[in-house]
Amino acid sequence: VVGRVSDWIQPDSPDPAVRQQSVAALQHQLGWAAHLGLQAVVLPTPHRPAQSPNYAQVLNQALQGLTHMALWLTVPLVLPHEGGEEGEDAKEGTAVDGWEAWHQVRAQCDHNNLLGAALLVGPVLPSAPSLERWRGEPVKAVLLPTSVFTSNKRGYPVLPRPHQDLLAGFFKLGVQVRGGRGEEDGGGGRALGVCQTHNHSRYIYLYGLVLFYLYYKLSSITTSPNCRLHHLPRQDNLESQTYETFEKDVQKYKLYEEAVYKALKDRRHSSSTPATTTTINNNNTRVVLMVVGAGRGPLVRASMRAAARASVRLRVYAVEKNPNAIVHIQQMLRSEGWESDVTIVSADMRHWQAPEPAEILVSELLGSFGDNELSPECLDGAQRFLAPGGISIPQSYTSYIAPATSHKLHHDVKSYKDLEHFETPYVVRLHRHHLLAATQPLFTFSHPNNDTPIDNSRYATVTFVRDPAAGAAVLHGFAGYFECTLYGDVLLSIHPPTHSENMFSWFPIFFPLRETVYVPAGGSVGMQMWRCCAPHKVWYEWSVTAPVAGPIHNVGGRSYWVGL
Ligand SMILES: C[S@@+](CC[C@H](N)C(=O)[O-])C[C@H]1O[C@@H](n2cnc3c(N)ncnc32)[C@H](O)[C@@H]1O
């Protein structure tokens, strides 16, 4: 059951008597709702949205005493200027951004997770880019007054196309939609069916039917689960279950197969016979291919498939440091009859002495940020197996980053109540989030790496400019992705603009910020990131430089690092 606070309440009224009465009534009604154990209470829009300190103060006080009842503040997407009508102002482009009013109250309430927004949708919608912001905010309900419906030729209510698109987005996020009567536009959307006349009742019923129909039509889009924080793996041997999950990603192995196939083809078409090709007999030669970090063997399998397609015989070395995974490779070789084609090497690739050089070195050591699981360091150690001119698959990878709003993630990190969690990157299925600007490239690594000496530390500074039409937004952290060239034009990517179709092995990475940052419309977000390397560990440090400078996170890897 969702309750509703009286509309007349004005804790910021210029009249001291109204102010006092309002504060008392608000406290009283919230206390009563909490006593009844309601799930949530819908609060009216502040009468003076940009100036509502008393309202925020009462809510903040109430929030301190609440454990499960949520407060949903009614936030019109577009606010009228004092004395103006919502629709008129929006048309003339002079309306106040509802997000600003919301941000002011929630910032004063210290981003409390029990405070959510109930978005009141008017007949005129703000620009599409500005609506995107709400994806990262704690929107709990969308209030749809009957005034936003139009009539079709037969006089039945229909929802305009832009409103349908808006609802589709919210259905996908699992946000509930509540209908309300037209005269309640400013007051918090009373539930459907509460009406006085028989005639009105019939219309409300029809509006309800339209919403049900739209829900079934639009929510067929698959919904994804909420963002959930996952800690990044450190150094332990992976469990069989984890390998099994990797191996379900058929698309990833298809891409590897394609990369090996193209590398083998190119090698065949090149004029000189590489020194590493071993002559088996007069008609039969083998190409030496090493899979480093072979796990339970799926990349061995993909390489063998590629070789069969390219009509090439391989001599494979499967190098793996996890002795438990080796048992599975042994089984695979027996069942496939590949014992004479594949040599199993139970060793750390950085220390193993290979009996012969490889023409192709295949690995999958990538993390959600490309280099964050030490692929560069591992492959630097393994590239000594590679013959001159040999190919590494992957050939290169680049991390990408973008500033992000995600109230949910910010709250989850904050709930640990310590510094360490704010200085730790997380692998996360980003669901309720909004990118404040397009991603930008950060660090690139190429293999084999012929630099002397090899330096895998990196530093980058990037600036993102927020689209003025998208309005202001709040920054909670940075979303990270990677794009990887396996070989030639075979790309493996979780970077949204180039994401490999149907591939699900990696979720994005999220670098949180200790303090939220307000980013004005058209403002810039500056950030710096370092990849730091010490003899026994690698870690990232990051900070915001604009619109305001913030502290450097994870100094010296004090909260998070990956051991070498
Ligand atoms: C992400 S898993 C990929 C496994 C497999 N290629 C797959 O696609 O399922 C990386 C594998 O590399 C292994 N590995 C990591 N560092 C290694 C090292 N230095 N030497 C040998 N194996 C290593 C891990 O044990 C793990 O099995």
Coordinates of C-alpha atoms and ligand atoms in Angstrom, one line a residue:
V1 CA 0.0 0.0 0.0
V2 CA 1.3 3.4 -1.0
G3 CA 0.1 6.4 1.1
R4 CA -0.2 10.0 0.1
V5 CA 0.6 13.2 2.0
S6 CA -1.9 16.1 1.8
D7 CA -1.4 18.5 -1.0
W8 CA -2.0 21.7 1.0
I9 CA 1.2 21.2 3.0
Q10 CA 3.7 24.0 2.4
P11 CA 6.7 23.8 4.8
D12 CA 8.3 26.7 2.9
S13 CA 5.3 29.0 2.8
P14 CA 6.2 32.7 3.3
D15 CA 3.3 32.8 5.9
P16 CA 4.8 31.7 9.2
A17 CA 1.5 30.2 10.4
V18 CA 1.1 28.1 7.3
R19 CA 4.7 27.1 7.6
Q20 CA 4.4 25.9 11.2
Q21 CA 1.1 24.1 10.5
S22 CA 2.6 22.4 7.5
V23 CA 5.7 21.2 9.2
A24 CA 3.5 19.8 12.1
A25 CA 1.1 18.1 9.6
L26 CA 3.9 16.6 7.5
Q27 CA 5.6 15.1 10.6
H28 CA 2.2 13.9 11.8
Q29 CA 1.2 12.3 8.5
L30 CA 4.6 10.6 8.0
G31 CA 4.5 9.3 11.5
W32 CA 1.0 7.8 10.9
A33 CA 2.0 6.2 7.6
A34 CA 5.1 4.6 9.3
H35 CA 2.9 3.4 12.1
L36 CA 0.6 1.7 9.5
G37 CA 3.7 0.1 8.0
L38 CA 3.1 1.4 4.5
Q39 CA 5.5 0.5 1.7
A40 CA 5.9 4.1 0.6
V41 CA 4.3 7.5 0.9
V42 CA 3.9 9.8 -2.1
L43 CA 4.9 13.4 -1.2
P44 CA 3.6 16.5 -3.0
T45 CA 5.8 18.6 -5.1
P46 CA 7.4 21.4 -3.1
H47 CA 5.3 24.5 -3.8
R48 CA 8.5 26.5 -4.4
P49 CA 10.6 23.7 -6.0
A50 CA 14.0 25.4 -6.1
Q51 CA 13.6 26.8 -2.6
S52 CA 12.4 24.2 -0.2
P53 CA 14.8 24.0 2.7
N54 CA 12.2 23.4 5.4
Y55 CA 10.6 20.6 3.3
A56 CA 14.0 19.0 2.9
Q57 CA 14.7 19.4 6.6
V58 CA 11.5 17.7 7.7
L59 CA 12.0 14.9 5.2
N60 CA 15.6 14.4 6.2
Q61 CA 14.6 14.2 9.9
A62 CA 11.9 11.7 9.0
L63 CA 14.3 9.6 6.9
Q64 CA 16.6 9.2 9.9
G65 CA 13.9 7.4 11.8
L66 CA 12.7 5.2 9.0
T67 CA 13.9 1.7 8.4
H68 CA 11.8 0.4 5.5
M69 CA 9.0 2.9 4.5
A70 CA 10.1 4.9 1.5
L71 CA 9.3 8.5 0.7
W72 CA 8.5 9.2 -3.0
L73 CA 8.8 12.9 -3.8
T74 CA 6.5 13.9 -6.7
V75 CA 8.7 15.6 -9.3
P76 CA 7.1 17.1 -12.4
L77 CA 9.4 16.5 -15.4
V78 CA 8.9 20.2 -16.2
L79 CA 8.1 22.7 -13.5
P80 CA 6.2 25.9 -14.2
H81 CA 7.7 29.2 -13.3
E82 CA 5.7 30.9 -10.5
G83 CA 2.4 31.9 -12.0
G84 CA 3.0 29.9 -15.2
E85 CA 1.3 26.8 -16.5
E86 CA 3.4 23.7 -17.0
G87 CA 2.5 23.2 -20.6
E88 CA 2.8 26.8 -21.7
D89 CA 6.2 27.2 -20.1
A90 CA 7.5 24.0 -21.6
K91 CA 6.4 25.1 -25.0
E92 CA 8.1 28.4 -24.7
G93 CA 11.3 26.8 -23.4
T94 CA 11.3 28.9 -20.1
A95 CA 10.2 26.1 -17.8
V96 CA 12.3 25.0 -14.8
D97 CA 14.0 21.6 -15.0
G98 CA 12.3 19.2 -12.6
W99 CA 15.5 17.4 -12.1
E100 CA 17.1 20.4 -10.4
A101 CA 14.3 20.6 -7.8
W102 CA 14.7 16.8 -7.2
H103 CA 18.5 17.1 -6.9
Q104 CA 18.3 19.9 -4.4
V105 CA 16.0 18.0 -2.0
R106 CA 17.8 14.7 -2.3
A107 CA 21.3 16.3 -1.9
Q108 CA 20.0 18.0 1.3
C109 CA 18.8 14.5 2.4
D110 CA 22.3 13.2 1.8
H111 CA 21.2 10.9 -1.1
N112 CA 19.2 8.8 1.4
N113 CA 18.2 5.5 -0.3
L114 CA 14.7 5.7 1.1
L115 CA 14.0 8.9 -0.8
G116 CA 12.8 8.2 -4.3
A117 CA 11.3 10.2 -7.1
A118 CA 7.7 9.8 -8.4
L119 CA 7.9 11.4 -11.8
L120 CA 4.9 13.4 -12.8
V121 CA 4.6 13.4 -16.6
G122 CA 2.9 16.3 -18.3
P123 CA 1.4 16.7 -21.8
V124 CA 4.6 18.2 -23.0
L125 CA 7.8 16.2 -22.5
P126 CA 11.3 17.7 -22.0
S127 CA 14.0 16.8 -24.6
A128 CA 14.9 13.1 -25.0
P129 CA 18.5 13.6 -23.8
S130 CA 17.3 15.2 -20.6
L131 CA 14.9 12.4 -19.9
E132 CA 17.9 9.9 -20.1
R133 CA 19.2 11.2 -16.8
W134 CA 16.4 9.6 -14.9
R135 CA 17.7 6.2 -15.8
G136 CA 20.4 6.6 -13.1
E137 CA 18.1 8.1 -10.5
P138 CA 15.9 6.3 -7.9
V139 CA 12.7 6.7 -9.9
K140 CA 10.1 4.6 -8.0
A141 CA 6.9 5.5 -9.9
V142 CA 5.7 7.4 -13.0
L143 CA 2.5 9.4 -12.4
L144 CA 0.5 9.7 -15.5
P145 CA -2.5 12.2 -15.2
T146 CA -5.4 11.7 -17.5
S147 CA -4.6 15.0 -19.1
V148 CA -1.7 13.5 -21.0
F149 CA -4.0 11.2 -23.0
T150 CA -5.5 12.4 -26.3
S151 CA -8.6 10.9 -28.0
N152 CA -8.6 8.9 -31.2
K153 CA -11.3 9.3 -33.9
R154 CA -13.7 7.1 -32.0
G155 CA -13.3 9.1 -28.9
Y156 CA -11.2 6.6 -27.0
P157 CA -8.2 7.7 -25.0
V158 CA -4.7 7.1 -26.5
L159 CA -1.3 7.9 -25.3
P160 CA 0.9 10.0 -27.7
R161 CA 3.9 8.2 -29.2
P162 CA 6.6 10.1 -27.2
H163 CA 4.8 9.2 -24.0
Q164 CA 4.7 5.5 -25.0
D165 CA 8.4 5.6 -25.6
L166 CA 9.0 7.1 -22.2
L167 CA 6.9 4.4 -20.5
A168 CA 8.7 1.7 -22.4
G169 CA 11.9 2.9 -20.9
F170 CA 10.5 2.9 -17.4
F171 CA 8.8 -0.5 -17.8
K172 CA 12.2 -1.9 -18.7
L173 CA 13.6 -0.5 -15.5
G174 CA 10.8 -2.1 -13.5
V175 CA 9.3 1.2 -12.5
Q176 CA 5.6 1.2 -11.7
V177 CA 3.3 3.5 -13.6
R178 CA 0.3 5.0 -11.8
G179 CA -2.6 6.8 -13.5
G180 CA -4.3 9.8 -11.9
R181 CA -7.0 12.4 -12.5
G182 CA -6.2 15.4 -14.6
E183 CA -6.9 17.9 -11.8
E184 CA -4.2 16.4 -9.7
D185 CA -1.3 17.3 -12.0
G186 CA 0.5 19.1 -9.2
G187 CA -0.4 16.9 -6.3
G188 CA 1.0 13.5 -6.5
G189 CA -1.3 11.4 -8.8
R190 CA -4.1 9.7 -6.8
A191 CA -4.6 6.1 -7.9
L192 CA -6.9 5.2 -10.7
G193 CA -10.5 4.5 -9.9
V194 CA -10.9 7.1 -7.1
C195 CA -13.5 9.3 -8.7
Q196 CA -16.8 10.8 -8.0
T197 CA -19.1 10.4 -10.9
H198 CA -20.3 7.4 -12.8
N199 CA -19.2 9.0 -16.1
H200 CA -15.8 9.8 -14.9
S201 CA -15.4 6.3 -13.5
R202 CA -16.0 4.9 -17.0
Y203 CA -13.2 7.1 -18.4
I204 CA -10.8 6.2 -15.7
Y205 CA -11.5 2.6 -16.4
L206 CA -10.6 3.2 -20.1
Y207 CA -7.4 5.0 -19.2
G208 CA -6.5 2.0 -17.0
L209 CA -7.1 -0.3 -19.9
V210 CA -4.8 1.7 -22.2
L211 CA -2.1 1.5 -19.5
F212 CA -2.5 -2.3 -19.2
Y213 CA -2.4 -2.7 -22.9
L214 CA 0.8 -0.6 -23.2
Y215 CA 2.4 -2.5 -20.3
Y216 CA 1.9 -5.8 -22.1
K217 CA 2.9 -4.4 -25.5
L218 CA 6.0 -2.4 -24.3
S219 CA 7.3 -4.5 -21.5
S220 CA 7.9 -7.5 -23.8
I221 CA 11.4 -5.9 -24.1
T222 CA 13.5 -8.2 -21.9
T223 CA 14.3 -6.8 -18.5
S224 CA 17.7 -7.2 -16.9
P225 CA 18.4 -7.6 -13.2
N226 CA 19.5 -4.8 -11.1
C227 CA 23.0 -3.6 -11.0
R228 CA 24.9 -5.7 -8.5
L229 CA 28.4 -5.1 -7.2
H230 CA 30.9 -7.9 -7.8
H231 CA 34.4 -7.8 -6.5
L232 CA 37.1 -8.4 -9.1
P233 CA 39.0 -11.7 -8.8
R234 CA 42.5 -11.5 -7.3
Q235 CA 44.8 -14.4 -7.8
D236 CA 43.1 -17.6 -6.7
N237 CA 42.7 -20.7 -8.9
L238 CA 39.3 -20.5 -10.6
E239 CA 36.6 -23.0 -9.8
S240 CA 35.2 -25.5 -12.3
Q241 CA 31.8 -23.7 -12.1
T242 CA 33.5 -20.4 -13.1
Y243 CA 35.1 -22.0 -16.2
E244 CA 31.7 -23.6 -17.0
T245 CA 30.1 -20.1 -17.0
F246 CA 32.9 -18.8 -19.3
E247 CA 32.4 -21.7 -21.7
K248 CA 28.7 -20.9 -22.1
D249 CA 29.7 -17.8 -24.0
V250 CA 29.7 -19.4 -27.5
Q251 CA 30.1 -16.1 -29.2
K252 CA 33.5 -15.4 -27.5
Y253 CA 35.0 -18.7 -28.7
K254 CA 33.6 -18.2 -32.2
L255 CA 35.5 -14.9 -32.4
Y256 CA 38.6 -16.6 -31.2
E257 CA 38.1 -19.3 -33.8
E258 CA 37.7 -16.7 -36.5
A259 CA 40.9 -14.9 -35.3
V260 CA 43.0 -18.1 -35.3
Y261 CA 41.5 -19.0 -38.7
K262 CA 42.4 -15.7 -40.3
A263 CA 45.9 -15.7 -38.7
L264 CA 46.5 -19.2 -40.1
K265 CA 45.2 -18.2 -43.5
D266 CA 47.4 -15.1 -43.6
R267 CA 50.4 -17.1 -42.6
R268 CA 49.7 -19.6 -45.5
H269 CA 49.4 -16.7 -48.0
S270 CA 52.6 -15.0 -46.8
S271 CA 55.5 -15.9 -49.1
S272 CA 58.2 -17.1 -46.7
T273 CA 57.8 -20.3 -44.7
P274 CA 58.1 -19.4 -41.1
A275 CA 61.0 -20.9 -39.2
T276 CA 58.7 -22.4 -36.6
T277 CA 56.8 -24.6 -39.0
T278 CA 57.9 -28.1 -38.1
T279 CA 58.2 -30.5 -40.9
I280 CA 56.4 -33.7 -40.0
N281 CA 57.0 -35.5 -43.3
N282 CA 57.4 -34.3 -46.9
N283 CA 53.7 -33.4 -47.4
N284 CA 52.8 -32.5 -43.9
T285 CA 53.8 -29.6 -41.7
R286 CA 52.5 -28.4 -38.4
V287 CA 52.1 -24.9 -37.1
V288 CA 53.1 -24.4 -33.4
L289 CA 50.4 -22.6 -31.5
M290 CA 50.4 -22.0 -27.8
V291 CA 47.3 -21.3 -25.7
V292 CA 48.5 -19.6 -22.5
G293 CA 46.0 -19.6 -19.7
A294 CA 44.1 -22.5 -21.3
G295 CA 41.6 -23.1 -18.4
R296 CA 39.6 -26.2 -19.2
G297 CA 40.5 -26.0 -22.8
P298 CA 37.9 -24.1 -24.8
L299 CA 40.5 -22.0 -26.7
V300 CA 42.4 -25.2 -27.6
R301 CA 39.1 -26.5 -29.0
A302 CA 38.5 -23.2 -30.9
S303 CA 42.0 -23.3 -32.3
M304 CA 41.6 -26.9 -33.5
R305 CA 38.3 -26.0 -35.2
A306 CA 40.0 -23.1 -36.9
A307 CA 42.9 -25.3 -38.1
A308 CA 40.5 -27.8 -39.5
R309 CA 38.7 -25.1 -41.5
A310 CA 42.1 -23.7 -42.7
S311 CA 43.3 -27.2 -43.5
V312 CA 46.4 -26.7 -41.3
R313 CA 47.8 -29.1 -38.8
L314 CA 48.7 -27.7 -35.5
R315 CA 51.0 -28.6 -32.7
V316 CA 49.4 -27.1 -29.6
Y317 CA 50.8 -26.4 -26.2
A318 CA 48.1 -25.7 -23.6
V319 CA 49.7 -23.8 -20.7
E320 CA 47.7 -23.5 -17.5
K321 CA 48.8 -22.7 -14.0
N322 CA 45.6 -24.1 -12.3
P323 CA 46.3 -27.9 -11.7
N324 CA 42.6 -28.6 -11.3
A325 CA 41.7 -27.2 -14.8
I326 CA 44.5 -29.3 -16.3
V327 CA 42.5 -32.5 -15.4
H328 CA 39.6 -31.3 -17.7
I329 CA 42.0 -30.6 -20.6
Q330 CA 43.4 -34.2 -20.2
Q331 CA 39.8 -35.5 -20.4
M332 CA 39.1 -33.4 -23.5
L333 CA 42.2 -34.6 -25.3
R334 CA 41.3 -38.2 -24.6
S335 CA 37.7 -37.8 -25.8
E336 CA 38.6 -35.9 -28.9
G337 CA 41.6 -38.1 -29.7
W338 CA 44.0 -35.1 -29.7
E339 CA 46.7 -36.6 -27.5
S340 CA 49.3 -36.5 -30.2
D341 CA 48.4 -32.9 -31.3
V342 CA 48.2 -31.1 -27.9
T343 CA 50.9 -31.0 -25.1
I344 CA 49.6 -30.0 -21.7
V345 CA 51.9 -27.8 -19.7
S346 CA 51.0 -27.4 -16.0
A347 CA 53.0 -24.2 -15.3
D348 CA 53.0 -20.4 -14.9
M349 CA 53.5 -18.9 -18.3
R350 CA 55.9 -16.4 -16.9
H351 CA 58.4 -19.0 -15.8
W352 CA 57.9 -21.9 -18.2
Q353 CA 60.7 -22.7 -20.7
A354 CA 59.1 -23.6 -24.0
P355 CA 60.9 -26.4 -26.0
E356 CA 60.3 -24.5 -29.3
P357 CA 59.0 -21.1 -30.4
A358 CA 55.4 -20.6 -31.3
E359 CA 54.0 -19.0 -34.4
I360 CA 50.7 -18.1 -32.7
L361 CA 50.2 -17.3 -29.1
V362 CA 46.5 -17.4 -28.0
S363 CA 45.3 -16.1 -24.7
E364 CA 42.2 -14.8 -22.9
L365 CA 43.4 -12.9 -19.9
L366 CA 41.2 -9.9 -20.3
G367 CA 39.3 -8.2 -17.5
S368 CA 36.3 -5.8 -17.9
F369 CA 38.7 -2.9 -18.3
G370 CA 41.0 -4.9 -20.7
D371 CA 44.3 -4.7 -18.8
N372 CA 42.8 -5.0 -15.2
E373 CA 43.5 -8.7 -14.8
L374 CA 47.1 -8.3 -15.7
S375 CA 47.0 -9.5 -19.3
P376 CA 49.9 -7.1 -20.2
E377 CA 52.2 -8.5 -17.5
C378 CA 51.3 -12.2 -18.3
L379 CA 51.8 -11.7 -22.0
D380 CA 55.0 -9.8 -21.6
G381 CA 56.3 -12.9 -19.8
A382 CA 54.9 -15.3 -22.4
Q383 CA 56.0 -13.4 -25.5
R384 CA 59.5 -14.9 -25.3
F385 CA 57.9 -18.1 -26.7
L386 CA 56.9 -16.3 -29.8
A387 CA 59.0 -16.6 -32.9
P388 CA 60.1 -13.4 -34.7
G389 CA 57.1 -12.2 -36.6
G390 CA 54.8 -14.4 -34.6
I391 CA 51.2 -13.4 -33.9
S392 CA 49.6 -12.7 -30.5
I393 CA 45.8 -13.2 -30.3
P394 CA 44.8 -10.7 -29.0
Q395 CA 46.9 -8.2 -30.8
S396 CA 45.8 -5.2 -28.8
Y397 CA 43.2 -3.9 -26.4
T398 CA 42.0 -0.4 -25.3
S399 CA 40.0 0.6 -22.2
Y400 CA 37.2 3.1 -22.5
I401 CA 35.7 5.2 -19.8
A402 CA 32.6 7.5 -19.3
P403 CA 31.2 9.5 -16.3
A404 CA 28.1 7.9 -14.9
T405 CA 25.1 8.5 -12.7
S406 CA 24.0 5.5 -10.8
H407 CA 22.2 6.1 -7.5
K408 CA 21.9 2.4 -6.9
L409 CA 25.7 1.7 -7.2
H410 CA 26.5 4.8 -5.1
H411 CA 24.2 3.6 -2.4
D412 CA 25.5 0.0 -2.5
V413 CA 29.1 1.2 -2.1
K414 CA 28.2 3.8 0.5
S415 CA 26.4 1.2 2.6
Y416 CA 29.7 -0.5 3.5
K417 CA 30.5 2.7 5.4
D418 CA 34.2 2.7 4.8
L419 CA 36.9 4.2 2.5
E420 CA 38.1 0.9 1.1
H421 CA 34.9 0.2 -0.8
F422 CA 34.9 3.7 -2.4
E423 CA 38.4 3.1 -3.6
T424 CA 37.6 -0.3 -5.2
P425 CA 36.5 -0.9 -8.8
Y426 CA 33.6 -3.3 -9.3
V427 CA 32.4 -5.5 -12.1
V428 CA 28.8 -4.7 -12.5
R429 CA 25.9 -5.4 -14.8
L430 CA 25.0 -1.7 -15.4
H431 CA 21.3 -1.5 -15.5
R432 CA 20.0 1.6 -13.7
H433 CA 22.6 4.1 -14.9
H434 CA 23.1 7.0 -17.2
L435 CA 26.3 8.0 -19.0
L436 CA 26.8 11.8 -18.7
A437 CA 28.8 11.9 -22.0
A438 CA 30.2 9.5 -24.6
T439 CA 33.0 7.2 -23.7
Q440 CA 36.6 8.1 -24.4
P441 CA 39.6 5.8 -24.9
L442 CA 42.1 5.5 -22.0
F443 CA 44.9 2.9 -22.1
T444 CA 46.1 0.7 -25.0
F445 CA 48.3 -2.4 -24.8
S446 CA 49.7 -4.2 -27.9
H447 CA 51.2 -7.6 -28.2
P448 CA 53.9 -8.7 -28.7
N449 CA 55.3 -5.6 -27.0
N450 CA 58.7 -4.8 -28.5
D451 CA 59.5 -1.8 -26.2
T452 CA 62.7 -1.8 -24.2
P453 CA 62.3 -1.6 -21.4
I454 CA 58.6 -2.5 -21.2
D455 CA 56.6 -0.1 -19.1
N456 CA 53.0 -1.1 -18.3
S457 CA 52.2 1.9 -16.1
R458 CA 49.9 4.5 -17.7
Y459 CA 48.5 7.9 -17.1
A460 CA 45.7 9.6 -18.9
T461 CA 43.6 12.7 -18.4
V462 CA 40.3 13.0 -20.2
T463 CA 37.6 15.7 -20.5
F464 CA 34.0 14.9 -21.2
V465 CA 31.5 17.7 -22.2
R466 CA 27.9 17.3 -21.2
D467 CA 25.4 18.1 -23.9
P468 CA 23.6 21.4 -22.8
A469 CA 20.3 19.9 -24.0
A470 CA 20.7 17.0 -21.6
G471 CA 20.5 19.3 -18.6
A472 CA 22.5 19.0 -15.3
A473 CA 23.3 15.6 -13.8
V474 CA 25.0 14.0 -10.8
L475 CA 28.2 12.1 -11.1
H476 CA 28.6 9.0 -9.0
G477 CA 31.6 7.4 -10.7
F478 CA 33.0 6.1 -14.0
A479 CA 31.9 3.2 -16.1
G480 CA 34.7 1.3 -17.9
Y481 CA 34.7 -1.0 -20.9
F482 CA 37.2 -2.5 -23.3
E483 CA 37.6 -3.1 -27.0
C484 CA 40.1 -5.8 -28.2
T485 CA 41.5 -6.6 -31.6
L486 CA 41.9 -10.3 -31.6
Y487 CA 43.4 -10.4 -35.0
G488 CA 43.0 -8.2 -38.1
D489 CA 39.4 -7.2 -38.3
V490 CA 38.2 -9.6 -35.6
L491 CA 37.0 -7.4 -32.8
L492 CA 36.0 -8.6 -29.3
S493 CA 34.3 -5.7 -27.5
I494 CA 32.1 -4.8 -24.5
H495 CA 32.4 -1.1 -25.4
P496 CA 28.7 -0.1 -26.0
P497 CA 29.2 1.4 -29.6
T498 CA 30.9 -1.8 -30.8
H499 CA 29.7 -4.5 -28.3
S500 CA 30.2 -8.0 -29.8
E501 CA 26.7 -9.4 -30.5
N502 CA 25.4 -12.0 -28.0
M503 CA 28.6 -12.0 -26.0
F504 CA 28.1 -12.0 -22.2
S505 CA 31.5 -13.0 -20.6
W506 CA 32.2 -9.5 -19.3
F507 CA 30.1 -6.8 -17.5
P508 CA 31.4 -3.3 -17.3
I509 CA 33.6 -2.1 -14.5
F510 CA 32.6 0.8 -12.2
F511 CA 35.0 3.1 -10.5
P512 CA 33.1 4.9 -7.7
L513 CA 33.7 8.4 -6.3
R514 CA 33.7 9.1 -2.6
E515 CA 31.7 12.3 -3.1
T516 CA 28.9 12.8 -5.6
V517 CA 29.6 15.7 -8.0
Y518 CA 27.0 18.1 -9.5
V519 CA 27.6 18.6 -13.3
P520 CA 25.8 21.6 -14.8
A521 CA 24.2 21.5 -18.2
G522 CA 26.9 21.9 -20.8
G523 CA 29.6 21.6 -18.1
S524 CA 32.7 19.5 -18.3
V525 CA 33.8 16.5 -16.4
G526 CA 37.6 16.1 -16.1
M527 CA 39.1 12.9 -14.8
Q528 CA 42.6 11.4 -14.4
M529 CA 43.5 7.8 -14.1
W530 CA 46.8 6.1 -13.4
R531 CA 47.7 2.4 -13.9
C532 CA 50.5 2.0 -11.3
C533 CA 52.9 -0.9 -11.3
A534 CA 55.2 -2.1 -8.4
P535 CA 57.2 -5.3 -8.3
H536 CA 54.4 -7.3 -6.7
K537 CA 51.2 -5.5 -7.5
V538 CA 49.3 -3.4 -10.0
W539 CA 46.5 -0.9 -9.2
Y540 CA 44.6 2.1 -10.5
E541 CA 44.3 5.5 -8.9
W542 CA 41.6 8.0 -10.2
S543 CA 40.3 11.4 -9.5
V544 CA 38.0 14.1 -10.8
T545 CA 39.5 17.4 -11.9
A546 CA 36.3 19.2 -13.2
P547 CA 33.8 20.7 -12.5
V548 CA 35.5 20.6 -9.1
A549 CA 38.7 18.9 -8.2
G550 CA 38.4 15.9 -5.9
P551 CA 40.8 13.6 -4.0
I552 CA 42.9 10.9 -5.7
H553 CA 41.3 7.6 -4.9
N554 CA 43.3 4.4 -3.9
V555 CA 46.6 6.2 -3.3
G556 CA 49.5 3.7 -3.5
G557 CA 46.9 0.9 -4.0
R558 CA 45.9 1.2 -0.3
S559 CA 42.4 -0.1 -0.9
Y560 CA 42.6 -2.3 -4.0
W561 CA 45.3 -3.9 -6.0
V562 CA 46.0 -7.0 -8.1
G563 CA 49.0 -9.1 -7.0
L564 CA 51.6 -10.2 -9.6
Ligands
LIG1 C1 39.9 -15.9 -17.9 S1 40.5 -17.5 -17.7 C2 40.3 -18.1 -19.4 C3 40.4 -19.6 -19.4 C4 40.1 -20.2 -20.8 N1 41.0 -19.7 -21.8 C5 38.6 -19.9 -21.2 O1 38.4 -19.2 -22.1 O2 37.7 -20.5 -20.5 C6 42.3 -17.3 -17.6 C7 43.0 -18.5 -17.3 O3 44.4 -18.2 -17.3 C8 45.0 -18.8 -16.3 N2 46.2 -18.1 -16.0 C9 46.3 -16.8 -15.5 N3 47.5 -16.4 -15.3 C10 48.3 -17.4 -15.7 C11 49.7 -17.6 -15.7 N4 50.6 -16.7 -15.3 N5 50.2 -18.8 -16.2 C12 49.3 -19.8 -16.6 N6 48.0 -19.6 -16.6 C13 47.5 -18.5 -16.1 C14 44.0 -18.9 -15.2 O4 44.3 -19.9 -14.3 C15 42.8 -19.1 -16.0 O5 42.5 -20.5 -16.2

